Tab-separated table of C-alpha atoms and ligand atoms in Angstrom:
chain	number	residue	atom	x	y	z
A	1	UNK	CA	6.500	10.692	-21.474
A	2	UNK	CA	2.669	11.786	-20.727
A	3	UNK	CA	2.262	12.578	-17.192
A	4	UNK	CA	-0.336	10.412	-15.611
A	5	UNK	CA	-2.696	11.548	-14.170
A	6	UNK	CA	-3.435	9.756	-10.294
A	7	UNK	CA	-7.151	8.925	-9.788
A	8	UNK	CA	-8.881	6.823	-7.031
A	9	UNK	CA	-8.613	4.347	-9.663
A	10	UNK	CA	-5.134	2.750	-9.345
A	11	UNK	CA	-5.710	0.287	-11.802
A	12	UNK	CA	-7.072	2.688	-14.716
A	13	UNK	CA	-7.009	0.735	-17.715
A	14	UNK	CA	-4.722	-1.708	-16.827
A	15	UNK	CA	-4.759	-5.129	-18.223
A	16	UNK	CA	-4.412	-7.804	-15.746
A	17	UNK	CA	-4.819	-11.453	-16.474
A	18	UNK	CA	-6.274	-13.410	-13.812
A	19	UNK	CA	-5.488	-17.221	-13.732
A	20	UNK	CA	-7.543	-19.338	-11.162
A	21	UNK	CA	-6.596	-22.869	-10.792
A	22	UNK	CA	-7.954	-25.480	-8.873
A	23	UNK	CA	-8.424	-25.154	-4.959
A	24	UNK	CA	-10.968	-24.694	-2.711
A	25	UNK	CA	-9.866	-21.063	-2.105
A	26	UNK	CA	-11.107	-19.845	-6.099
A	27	UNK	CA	-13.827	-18.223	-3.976
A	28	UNK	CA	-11.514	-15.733	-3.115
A	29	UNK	CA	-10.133	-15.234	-6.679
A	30	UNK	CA	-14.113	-13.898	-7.517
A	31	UNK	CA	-13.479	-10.969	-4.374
A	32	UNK	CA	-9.964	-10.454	-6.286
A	33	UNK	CA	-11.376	-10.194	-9.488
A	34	UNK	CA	-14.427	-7.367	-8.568
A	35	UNK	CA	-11.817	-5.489	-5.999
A	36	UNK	CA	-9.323	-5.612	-9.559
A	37	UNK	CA	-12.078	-4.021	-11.512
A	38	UNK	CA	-13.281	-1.729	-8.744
A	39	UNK	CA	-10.006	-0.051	-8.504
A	40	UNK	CA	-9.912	0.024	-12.830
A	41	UNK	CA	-8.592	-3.181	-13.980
A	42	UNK	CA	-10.050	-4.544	-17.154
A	43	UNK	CA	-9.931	-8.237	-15.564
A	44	UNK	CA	-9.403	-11.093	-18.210
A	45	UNK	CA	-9.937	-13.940	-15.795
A	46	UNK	CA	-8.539	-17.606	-17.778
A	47	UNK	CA	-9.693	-20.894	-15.269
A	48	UNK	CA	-8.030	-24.435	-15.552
A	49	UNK	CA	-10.456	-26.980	-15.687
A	50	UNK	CA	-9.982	-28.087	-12.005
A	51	UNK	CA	-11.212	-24.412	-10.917
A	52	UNK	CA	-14.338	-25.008	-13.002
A	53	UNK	CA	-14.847	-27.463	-10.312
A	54	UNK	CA	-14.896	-25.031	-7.583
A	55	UNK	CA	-16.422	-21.889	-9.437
A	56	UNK	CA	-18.116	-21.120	-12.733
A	57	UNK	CA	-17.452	-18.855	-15.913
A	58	UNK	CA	-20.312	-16.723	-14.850
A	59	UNK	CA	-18.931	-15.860	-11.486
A	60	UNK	CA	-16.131	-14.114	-12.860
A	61	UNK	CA	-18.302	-12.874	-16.097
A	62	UNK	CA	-20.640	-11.186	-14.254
A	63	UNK	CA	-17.648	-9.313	-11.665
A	64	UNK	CA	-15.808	-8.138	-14.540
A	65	UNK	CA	-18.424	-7.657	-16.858
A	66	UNK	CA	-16.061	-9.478	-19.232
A	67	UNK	CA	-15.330	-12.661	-21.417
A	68	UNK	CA	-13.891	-15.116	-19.051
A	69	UNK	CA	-11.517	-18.162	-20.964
A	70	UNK	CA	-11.405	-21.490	-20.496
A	71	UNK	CA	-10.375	-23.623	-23.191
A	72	UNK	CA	-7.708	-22.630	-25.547
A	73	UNK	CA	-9.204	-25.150	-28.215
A	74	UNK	CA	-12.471	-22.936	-28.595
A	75	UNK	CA	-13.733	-22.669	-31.753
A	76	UNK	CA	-15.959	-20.162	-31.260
A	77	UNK	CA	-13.750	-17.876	-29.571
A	78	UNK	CA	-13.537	-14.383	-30.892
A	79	UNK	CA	-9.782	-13.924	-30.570
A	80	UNK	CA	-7.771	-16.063	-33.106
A	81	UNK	CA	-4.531	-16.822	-31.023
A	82	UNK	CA	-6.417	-15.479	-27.506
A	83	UNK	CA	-4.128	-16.612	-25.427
A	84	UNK	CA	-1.158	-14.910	-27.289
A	85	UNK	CA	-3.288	-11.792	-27.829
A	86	UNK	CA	-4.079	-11.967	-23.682
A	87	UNK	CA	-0.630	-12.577	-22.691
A	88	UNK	CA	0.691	-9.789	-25.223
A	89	UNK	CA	-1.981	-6.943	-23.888
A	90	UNK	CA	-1.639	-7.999	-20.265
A	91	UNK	CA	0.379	-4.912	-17.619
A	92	UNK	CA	0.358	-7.659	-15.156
A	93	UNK	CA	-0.421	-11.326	-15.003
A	94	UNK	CA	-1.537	-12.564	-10.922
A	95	UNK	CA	-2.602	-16.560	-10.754
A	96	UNK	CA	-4.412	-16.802	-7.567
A	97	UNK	CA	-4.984	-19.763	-6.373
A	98	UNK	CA	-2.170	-21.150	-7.444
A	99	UNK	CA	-2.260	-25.088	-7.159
A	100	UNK	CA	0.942	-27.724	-6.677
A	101	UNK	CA	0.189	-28.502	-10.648
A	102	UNK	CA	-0.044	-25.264	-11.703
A	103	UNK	CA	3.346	-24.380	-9.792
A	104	UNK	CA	4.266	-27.335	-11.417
A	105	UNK	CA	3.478	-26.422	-15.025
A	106	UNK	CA	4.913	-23.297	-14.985
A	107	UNK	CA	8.722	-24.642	-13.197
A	108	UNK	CA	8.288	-27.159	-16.303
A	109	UNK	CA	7.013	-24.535	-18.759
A	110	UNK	CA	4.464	-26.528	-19.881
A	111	UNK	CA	2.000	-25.104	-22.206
A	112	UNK	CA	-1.364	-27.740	-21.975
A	113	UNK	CA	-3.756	-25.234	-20.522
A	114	UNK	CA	-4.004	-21.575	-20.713
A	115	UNK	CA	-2.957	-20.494	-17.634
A	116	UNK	CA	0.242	-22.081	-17.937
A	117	UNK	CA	0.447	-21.146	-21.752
A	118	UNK	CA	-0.335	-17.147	-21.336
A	119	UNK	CA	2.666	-16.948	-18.666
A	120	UNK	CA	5.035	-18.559	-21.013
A	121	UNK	CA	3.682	-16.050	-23.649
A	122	UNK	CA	3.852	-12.908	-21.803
A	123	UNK	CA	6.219	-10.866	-21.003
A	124	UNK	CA	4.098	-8.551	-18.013
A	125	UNK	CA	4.898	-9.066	-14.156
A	126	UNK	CA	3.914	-12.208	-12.991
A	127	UNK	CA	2.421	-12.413	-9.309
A	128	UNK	CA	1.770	-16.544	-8.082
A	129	UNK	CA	0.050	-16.644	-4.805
A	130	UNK	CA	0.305	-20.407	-3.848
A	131	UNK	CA	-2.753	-22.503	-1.961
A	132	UNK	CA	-2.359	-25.643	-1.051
A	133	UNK	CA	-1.938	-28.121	2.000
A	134	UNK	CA	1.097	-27.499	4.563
A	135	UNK	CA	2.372	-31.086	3.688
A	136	UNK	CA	2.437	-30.218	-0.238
A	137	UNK	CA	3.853	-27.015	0.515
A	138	UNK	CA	6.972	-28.130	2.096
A	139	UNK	CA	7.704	-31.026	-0.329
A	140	UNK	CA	10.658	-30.428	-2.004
A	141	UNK	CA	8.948	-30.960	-5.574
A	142	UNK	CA	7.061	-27.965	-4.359
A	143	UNK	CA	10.297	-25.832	-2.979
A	144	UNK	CA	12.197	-26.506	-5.735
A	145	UNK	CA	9.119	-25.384	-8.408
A	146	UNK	CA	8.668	-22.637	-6.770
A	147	UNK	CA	12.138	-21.297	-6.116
A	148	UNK	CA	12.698	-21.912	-10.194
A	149	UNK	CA	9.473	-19.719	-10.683
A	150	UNK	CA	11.283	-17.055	-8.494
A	151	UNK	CA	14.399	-17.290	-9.906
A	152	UNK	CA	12.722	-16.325	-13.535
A	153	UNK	CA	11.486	-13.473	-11.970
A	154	UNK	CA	7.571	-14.229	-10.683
A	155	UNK	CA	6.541	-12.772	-7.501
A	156	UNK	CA	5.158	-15.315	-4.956
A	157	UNK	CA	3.191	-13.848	-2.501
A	158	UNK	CA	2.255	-15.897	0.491
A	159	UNK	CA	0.857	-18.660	1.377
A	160	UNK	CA	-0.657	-17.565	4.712
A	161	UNK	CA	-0.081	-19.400	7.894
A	162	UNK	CA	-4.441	-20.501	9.032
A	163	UNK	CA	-6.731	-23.142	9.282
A	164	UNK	CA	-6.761	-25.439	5.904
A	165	UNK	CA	-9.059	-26.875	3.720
A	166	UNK	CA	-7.934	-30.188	5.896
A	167	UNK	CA	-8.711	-28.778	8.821
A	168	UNK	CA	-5.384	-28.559	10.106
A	169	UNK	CA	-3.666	-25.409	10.972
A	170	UNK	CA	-0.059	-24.665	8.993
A	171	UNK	CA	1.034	-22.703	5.997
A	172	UNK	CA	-0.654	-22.765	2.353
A	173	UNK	CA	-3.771	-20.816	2.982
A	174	UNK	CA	-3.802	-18.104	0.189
A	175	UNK	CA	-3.607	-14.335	0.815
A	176	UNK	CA	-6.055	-12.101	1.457
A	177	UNK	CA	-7.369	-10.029	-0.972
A	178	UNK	CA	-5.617	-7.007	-0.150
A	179	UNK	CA	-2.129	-8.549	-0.438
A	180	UNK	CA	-3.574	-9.767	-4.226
A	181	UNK	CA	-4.362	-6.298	-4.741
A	182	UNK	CA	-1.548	-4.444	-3.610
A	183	UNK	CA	0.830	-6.888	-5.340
A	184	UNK	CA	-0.319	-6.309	-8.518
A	185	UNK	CA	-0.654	-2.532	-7.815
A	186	UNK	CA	3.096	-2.622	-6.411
A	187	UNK	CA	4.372	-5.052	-9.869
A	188	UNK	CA	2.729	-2.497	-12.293
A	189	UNK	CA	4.403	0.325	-10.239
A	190	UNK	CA	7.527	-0.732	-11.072
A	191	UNK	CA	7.672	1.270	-14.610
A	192	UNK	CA	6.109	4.548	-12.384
A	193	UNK	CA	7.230	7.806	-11.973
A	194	UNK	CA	9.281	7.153	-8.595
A	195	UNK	CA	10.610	4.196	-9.805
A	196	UNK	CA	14.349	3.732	-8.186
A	197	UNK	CA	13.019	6.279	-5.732
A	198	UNK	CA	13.193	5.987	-1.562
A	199	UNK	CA	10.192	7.479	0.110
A	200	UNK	CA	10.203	7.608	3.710
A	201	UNK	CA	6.541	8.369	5.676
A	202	UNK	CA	5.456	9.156	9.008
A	203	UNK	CA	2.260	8.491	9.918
A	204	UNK	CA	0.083	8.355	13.311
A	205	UNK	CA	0.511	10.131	16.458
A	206	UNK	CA	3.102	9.579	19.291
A	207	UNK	CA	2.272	8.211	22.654
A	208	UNK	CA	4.103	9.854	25.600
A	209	UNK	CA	4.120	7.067	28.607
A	210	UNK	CA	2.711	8.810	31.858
A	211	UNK	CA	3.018	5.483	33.620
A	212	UNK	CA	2.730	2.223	32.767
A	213	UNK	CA	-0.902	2.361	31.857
A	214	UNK	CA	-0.995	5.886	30.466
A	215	UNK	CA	-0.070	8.136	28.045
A	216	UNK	CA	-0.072	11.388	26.493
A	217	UNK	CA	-1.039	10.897	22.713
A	218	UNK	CA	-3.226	12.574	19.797
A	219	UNK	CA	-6.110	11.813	17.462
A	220	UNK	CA	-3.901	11.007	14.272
A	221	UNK	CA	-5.233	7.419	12.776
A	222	UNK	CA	-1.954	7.125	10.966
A	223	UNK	CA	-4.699	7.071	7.502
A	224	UNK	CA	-2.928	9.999	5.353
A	225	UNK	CA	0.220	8.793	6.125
A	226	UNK	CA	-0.527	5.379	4.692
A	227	UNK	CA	-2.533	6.370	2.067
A	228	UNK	CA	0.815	8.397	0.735
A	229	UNK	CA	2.797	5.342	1.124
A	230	UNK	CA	-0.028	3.374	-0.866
A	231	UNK	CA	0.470	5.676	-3.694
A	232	UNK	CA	4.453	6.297	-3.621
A	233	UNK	CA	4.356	2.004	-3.953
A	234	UNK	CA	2.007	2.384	-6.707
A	235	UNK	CA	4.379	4.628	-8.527
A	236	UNK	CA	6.975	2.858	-8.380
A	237	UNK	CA	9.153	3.866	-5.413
A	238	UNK	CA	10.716	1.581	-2.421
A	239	UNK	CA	8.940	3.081	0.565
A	240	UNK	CA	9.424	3.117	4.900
A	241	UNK	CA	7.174	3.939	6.666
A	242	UNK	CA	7.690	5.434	10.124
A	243	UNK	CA	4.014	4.480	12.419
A	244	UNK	CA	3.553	5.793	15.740
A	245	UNK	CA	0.802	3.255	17.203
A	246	UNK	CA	-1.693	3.411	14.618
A	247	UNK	CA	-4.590	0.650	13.924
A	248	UNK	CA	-4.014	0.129	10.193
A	249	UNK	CA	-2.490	-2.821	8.660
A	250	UNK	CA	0.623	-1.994	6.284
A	251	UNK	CA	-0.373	-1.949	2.099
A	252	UNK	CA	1.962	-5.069	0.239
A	253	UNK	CA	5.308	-4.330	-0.091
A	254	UNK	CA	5.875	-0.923	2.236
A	255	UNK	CA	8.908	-1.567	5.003
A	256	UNK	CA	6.990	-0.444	8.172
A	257	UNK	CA	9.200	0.642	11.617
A	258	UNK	CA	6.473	1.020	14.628
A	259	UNK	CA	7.417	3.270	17.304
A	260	UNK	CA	5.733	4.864	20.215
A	261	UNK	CA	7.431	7.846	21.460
A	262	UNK	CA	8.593	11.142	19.618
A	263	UNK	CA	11.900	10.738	20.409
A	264	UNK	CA	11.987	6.918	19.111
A	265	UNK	CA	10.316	8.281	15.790
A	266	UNK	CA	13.052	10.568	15.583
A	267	UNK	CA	15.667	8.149	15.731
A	268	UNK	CA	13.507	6.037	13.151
A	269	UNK	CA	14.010	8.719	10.820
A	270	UNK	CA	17.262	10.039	11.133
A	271	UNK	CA	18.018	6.440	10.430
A	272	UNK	CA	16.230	5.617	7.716
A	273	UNK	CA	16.481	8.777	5.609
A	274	UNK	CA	19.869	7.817	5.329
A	275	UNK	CA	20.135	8.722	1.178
A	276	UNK	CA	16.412	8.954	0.622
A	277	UNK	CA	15.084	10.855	-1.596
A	278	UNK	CA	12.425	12.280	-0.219
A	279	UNK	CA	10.276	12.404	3.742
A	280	UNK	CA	7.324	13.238	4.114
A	281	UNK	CA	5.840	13.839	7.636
A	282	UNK	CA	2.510	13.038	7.504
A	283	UNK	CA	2.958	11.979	10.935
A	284	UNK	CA	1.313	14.247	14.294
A	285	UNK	CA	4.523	13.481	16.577
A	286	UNK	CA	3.822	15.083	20.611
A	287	UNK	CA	5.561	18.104	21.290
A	288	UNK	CA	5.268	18.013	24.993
A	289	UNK	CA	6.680	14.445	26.925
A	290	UNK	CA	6.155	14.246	30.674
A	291	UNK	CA	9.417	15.460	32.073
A	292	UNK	CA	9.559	12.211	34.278
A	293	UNK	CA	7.396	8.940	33.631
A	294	UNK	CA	6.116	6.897	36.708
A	295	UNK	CA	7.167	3.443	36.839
A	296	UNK	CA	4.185	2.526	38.789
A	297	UNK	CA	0.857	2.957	38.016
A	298	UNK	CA	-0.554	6.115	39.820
A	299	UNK	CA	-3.121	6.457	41.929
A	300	UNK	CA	-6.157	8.636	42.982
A	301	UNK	CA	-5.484	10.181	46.072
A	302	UNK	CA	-8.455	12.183	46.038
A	303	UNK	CA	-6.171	15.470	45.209
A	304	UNK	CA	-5.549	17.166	41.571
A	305	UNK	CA	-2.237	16.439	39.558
A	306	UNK	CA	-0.010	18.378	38.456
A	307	UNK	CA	2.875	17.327	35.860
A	308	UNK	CA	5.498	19.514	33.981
A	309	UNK	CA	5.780	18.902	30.339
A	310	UNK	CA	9.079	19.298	28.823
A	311	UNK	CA	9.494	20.109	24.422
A	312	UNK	CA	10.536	17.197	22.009
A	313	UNK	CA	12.835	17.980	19.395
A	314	UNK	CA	11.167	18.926	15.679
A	315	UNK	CA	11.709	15.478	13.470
A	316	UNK	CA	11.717	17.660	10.268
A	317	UNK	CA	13.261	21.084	11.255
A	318	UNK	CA	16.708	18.888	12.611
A	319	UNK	CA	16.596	16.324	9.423
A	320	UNK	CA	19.484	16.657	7.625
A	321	UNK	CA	20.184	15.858	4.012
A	322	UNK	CA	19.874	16.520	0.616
A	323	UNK	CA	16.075	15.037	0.226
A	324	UNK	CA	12.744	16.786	-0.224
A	325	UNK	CA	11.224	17.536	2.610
A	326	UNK	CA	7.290	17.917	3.577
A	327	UNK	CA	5.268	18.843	6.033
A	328	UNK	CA	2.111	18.439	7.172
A	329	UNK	CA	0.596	21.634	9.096
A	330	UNK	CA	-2.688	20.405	11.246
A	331	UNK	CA	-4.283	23.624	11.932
A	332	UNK	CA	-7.453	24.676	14.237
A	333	UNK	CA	-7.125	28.232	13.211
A	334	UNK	CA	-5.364	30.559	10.829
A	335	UNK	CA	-4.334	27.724	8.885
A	336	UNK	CA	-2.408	29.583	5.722
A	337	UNK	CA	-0.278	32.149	7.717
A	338	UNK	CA	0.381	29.047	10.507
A	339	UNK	CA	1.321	27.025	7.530
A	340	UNK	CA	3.344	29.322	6.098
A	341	UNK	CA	5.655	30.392	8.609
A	342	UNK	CA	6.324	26.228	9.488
A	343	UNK	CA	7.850	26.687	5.993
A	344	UNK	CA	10.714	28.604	6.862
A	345	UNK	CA	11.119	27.131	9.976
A	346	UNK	CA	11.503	23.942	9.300
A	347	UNK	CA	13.568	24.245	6.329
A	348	UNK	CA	10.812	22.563	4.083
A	349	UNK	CA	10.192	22.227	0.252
A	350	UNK	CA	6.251	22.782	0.588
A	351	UNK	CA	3.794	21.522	3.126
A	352	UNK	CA	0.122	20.624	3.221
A	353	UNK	CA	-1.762	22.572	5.274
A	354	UNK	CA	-5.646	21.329	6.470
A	355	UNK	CA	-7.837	22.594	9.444
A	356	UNK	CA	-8.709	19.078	11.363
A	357	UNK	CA	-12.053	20.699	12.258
A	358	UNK	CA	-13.371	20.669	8.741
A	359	UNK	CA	-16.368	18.298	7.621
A	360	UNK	CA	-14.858	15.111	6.304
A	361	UNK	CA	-11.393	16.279	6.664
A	362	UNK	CA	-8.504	15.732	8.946
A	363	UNK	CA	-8.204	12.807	11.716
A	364	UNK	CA	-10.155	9.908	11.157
A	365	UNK	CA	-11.869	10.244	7.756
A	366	UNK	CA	-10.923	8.759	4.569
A	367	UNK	CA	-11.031	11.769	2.684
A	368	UNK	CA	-9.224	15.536	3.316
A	369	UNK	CA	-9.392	18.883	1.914
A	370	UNK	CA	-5.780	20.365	2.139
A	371	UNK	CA	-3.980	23.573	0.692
A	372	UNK	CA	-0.574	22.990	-0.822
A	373	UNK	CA	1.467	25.433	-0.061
A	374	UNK	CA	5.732	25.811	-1.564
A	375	UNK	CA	8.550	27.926	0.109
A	376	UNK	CA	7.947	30.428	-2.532
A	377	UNK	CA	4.252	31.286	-0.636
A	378	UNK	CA	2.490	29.956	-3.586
A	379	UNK	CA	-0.939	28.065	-2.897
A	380	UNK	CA	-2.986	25.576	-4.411
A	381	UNK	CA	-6.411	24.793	-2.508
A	382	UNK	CA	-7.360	21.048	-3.329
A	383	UNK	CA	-10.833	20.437	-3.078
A	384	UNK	CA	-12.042	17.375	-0.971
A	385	UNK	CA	-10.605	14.573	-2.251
A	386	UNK	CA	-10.017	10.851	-0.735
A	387	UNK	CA	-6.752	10.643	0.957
A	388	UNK	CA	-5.155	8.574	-1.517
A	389	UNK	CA	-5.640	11.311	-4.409
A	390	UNK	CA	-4.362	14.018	-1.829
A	391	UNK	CA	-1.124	11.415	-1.791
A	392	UNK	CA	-0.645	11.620	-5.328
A	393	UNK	CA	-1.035	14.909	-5.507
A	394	UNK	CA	1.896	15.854	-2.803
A	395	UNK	CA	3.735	12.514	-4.688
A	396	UNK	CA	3.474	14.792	-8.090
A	397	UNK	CA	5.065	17.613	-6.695
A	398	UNK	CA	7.527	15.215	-5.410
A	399	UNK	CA	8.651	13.773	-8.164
A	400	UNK	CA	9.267	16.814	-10.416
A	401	UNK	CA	11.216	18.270	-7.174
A	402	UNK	CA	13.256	15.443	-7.434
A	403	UNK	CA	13.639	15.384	-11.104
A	404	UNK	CA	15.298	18.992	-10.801
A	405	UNK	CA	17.900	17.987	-8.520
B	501	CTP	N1	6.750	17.646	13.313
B	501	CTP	C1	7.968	17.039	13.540
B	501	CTP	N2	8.411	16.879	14.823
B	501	CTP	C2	7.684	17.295	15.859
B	501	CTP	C3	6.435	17.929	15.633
B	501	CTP	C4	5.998	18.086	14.342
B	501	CTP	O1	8.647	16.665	12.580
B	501	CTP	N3	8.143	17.121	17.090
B	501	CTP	C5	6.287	17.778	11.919
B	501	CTP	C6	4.930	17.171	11.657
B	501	CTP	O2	5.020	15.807	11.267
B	501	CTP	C7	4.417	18.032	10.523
B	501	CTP	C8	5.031	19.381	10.779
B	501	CTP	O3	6.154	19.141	11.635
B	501	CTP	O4	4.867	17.586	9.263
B	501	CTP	C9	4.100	20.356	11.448
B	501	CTP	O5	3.514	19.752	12.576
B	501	CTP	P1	2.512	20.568	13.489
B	501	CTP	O6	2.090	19.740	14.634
B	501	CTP	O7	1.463	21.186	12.610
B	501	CTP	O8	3.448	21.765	13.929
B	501	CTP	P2	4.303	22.036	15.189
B	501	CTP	O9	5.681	22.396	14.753
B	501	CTP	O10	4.171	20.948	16.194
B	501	CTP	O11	3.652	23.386	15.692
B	501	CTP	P3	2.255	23.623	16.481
B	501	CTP	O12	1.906	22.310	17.127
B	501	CTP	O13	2.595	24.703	17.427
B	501	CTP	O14	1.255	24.048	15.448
């Protein structure tokens, strides 16, 4: 097997077939389709003739810069069989919106428009995201087309619980963009590299209550930590991810566990590592933790404070098990020999080292510049890349690791 290599492109020159039937949410399907190609999709977009009443051929032409199929009669069409020769090329197939007919159609495996005909014909992932009124949603028609779709192996993601096209507020709005993206990413993952595999992730700081209004916490954002667990899901493997508070929302289809304190995202660990195959502590956990916590606000007085700060265990140095083990090393200063001698210490397999006071690197930004360094002392200085590539490029080291054992 060629290794891959990872890009910022997760989609690379993957095929994915985008069916749009009719509801008022197709506008969406045009930000799916150009957020598709922008992350390397080559986009065939098919729509039924009810989403030509919503949005037009060109929409979709000019996001993907591609033919876009509607009839599966056309005579003119350059492909001879198109929709077998779409269906047969396609890595993933995602119909979003996804009306009651359509759901319909394909429960029924009808074959009288080309949406419904390329997912008989192909043999790719299938992702349905569903939009349609609460009402229709929960009629059993619906349920029972749906959970027949399932059962045959589609993915349904959502519907989302919002305001409708009806004005009304229930379940049946379709999914945001994101979730689209990420479920396609996560069904063409499936044949990846980590496939089978359990990842487990830390990301974000800790926070250390003071009192009830206070605590003691860090700069972390929690970003490299999810941006690892972005690209273990796109490879394939079943991830957790362990958050101290962080602001992000989780990527489709990564288990998330939120904690506060160190000593909770120790627990969160120990638990979940549980016959992992790999952790990787991307996470900035406190050392320190007040050695007592107020229970009541506290006030000014007027004087200085003074508190005593007692250790919290090391997360990584006290995990125990057979799984690869990484570290992170945040550095101000000295950041190889620091990095190095955490190593040893905490019993790891390598660990990424970056000083947090670079340009563009560190808390915060979307991109890092780290040094990869193994127990054996050898280095590898990345240059700036975004923090998804850095992901991948711990995730390959990863994965052969775990291929030797
Ligand atoms: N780490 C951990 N548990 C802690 C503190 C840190 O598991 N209580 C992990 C971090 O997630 C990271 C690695 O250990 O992967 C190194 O963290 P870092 O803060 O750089 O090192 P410390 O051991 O805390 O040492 P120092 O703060 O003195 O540099």
């Amino acid at each position: 097997m060629t290794r891959r290599i990872w890009t910022d492109k997760p989609l690379e020159g993957r095929r994915v077939v985008l069916g749009v039937t009719g509801s008022i949410s197709c506008y969406k399907a045009a930000d799916a389709a150009s957020k598709l190609t922008q992350a390397g999709a080559l986009v065939d977009v098919i729509l039924t003739e009810s989403a030509q009443m919503f949005v037009t051929p060109l929409t979709f032409r000019a996001l993907t810069q591609r033919p876009v199929f509607t009839d599966m009669y056309d005579p003119q069409s350059p492909f001879a069989e198109e929709h077998i020769a779409l269906a047969r090329a396609a890595d993933a197939m995602l119909i979003a919106p996804a009306s009651a007919t359509t759901i319909a159609r394909l429960a029924h495996g009808m074959a009288d428009d080309m949406v419904a005909l390329t997912y008989l014909a192909t043999t790719a992932p299938v992702i349905v995201a569903p939009a349609m009124d609460a009402q229709m949603w929960a009629h059993a028609a619906v349920v029972a087309n749906v959970a027949t779709i399932r059962e045959r192996g589609a993915t349904i993601v959502g519907p989302a619980e919002g305001r409708l096209a009806s004005g009304h507020v229930g379940l049946g709005r379709l999914v945001e963009t994101e979730t689209l993206v990420g479920a396609v990413r996560a069904a063409i993952g499936v044949s990846g590299d980590l496939a089978g595999r359990h990842i487990v992730v830390s990301a974000g700081g800790t926070h250390e209550p003071l009192d009830p209004v206070r605590y003691l916490g860090n700069r972390s954002s929690g970003k490299m930590g999810v941006a690892i667990a972005e690209a273990a899901r796109d490879r394939g493997a079943r991830v957790t991810l362990v958050c101290g508070p962080i602001a992000l929302p989780t990527p489709y289809g990564i288990d998330r566990i939120d904690v506060k304190t160190t000593a909770d995202m120790g627990d969160a660990v120990r638990f979940v590592t549980e016959g992992c195959d790999a952790l990787i502590m991307a996470a900035a956990p406190a050392d320190f933790r007040p050695a007592s916590t107020s229970d009541q606000k506290i006030k000014r007085t007027g004087e200085g404070l003074t508190m005593d700060l007692i250790p919290n265990a090391d997360i990584i140095a006290s995990a125990t098990g057979s799984f690869v083990k990484v570290g992170f090393a945040a550095e101000t200063q000295h950041v190889r020999e620091h990095a190095t001698e955490k190593i040893a210490k905490k019993g790891l397999d390598f660990i990424v080292a970056n000083d947090v006071t670079a340009p563009s690197a560190g808390f915060a930004h979307d991109t890092n510049q780290v040094t990869i360094i193994d127990e054996g002392g050898r280095t590898e200085d990345l240059p700036l890349m975004s923090k998804y590539e850095v992901g991948h490029r711990i995730l390959d080291r990863v994965a052969a690791i775990i291929a030797t054992r």
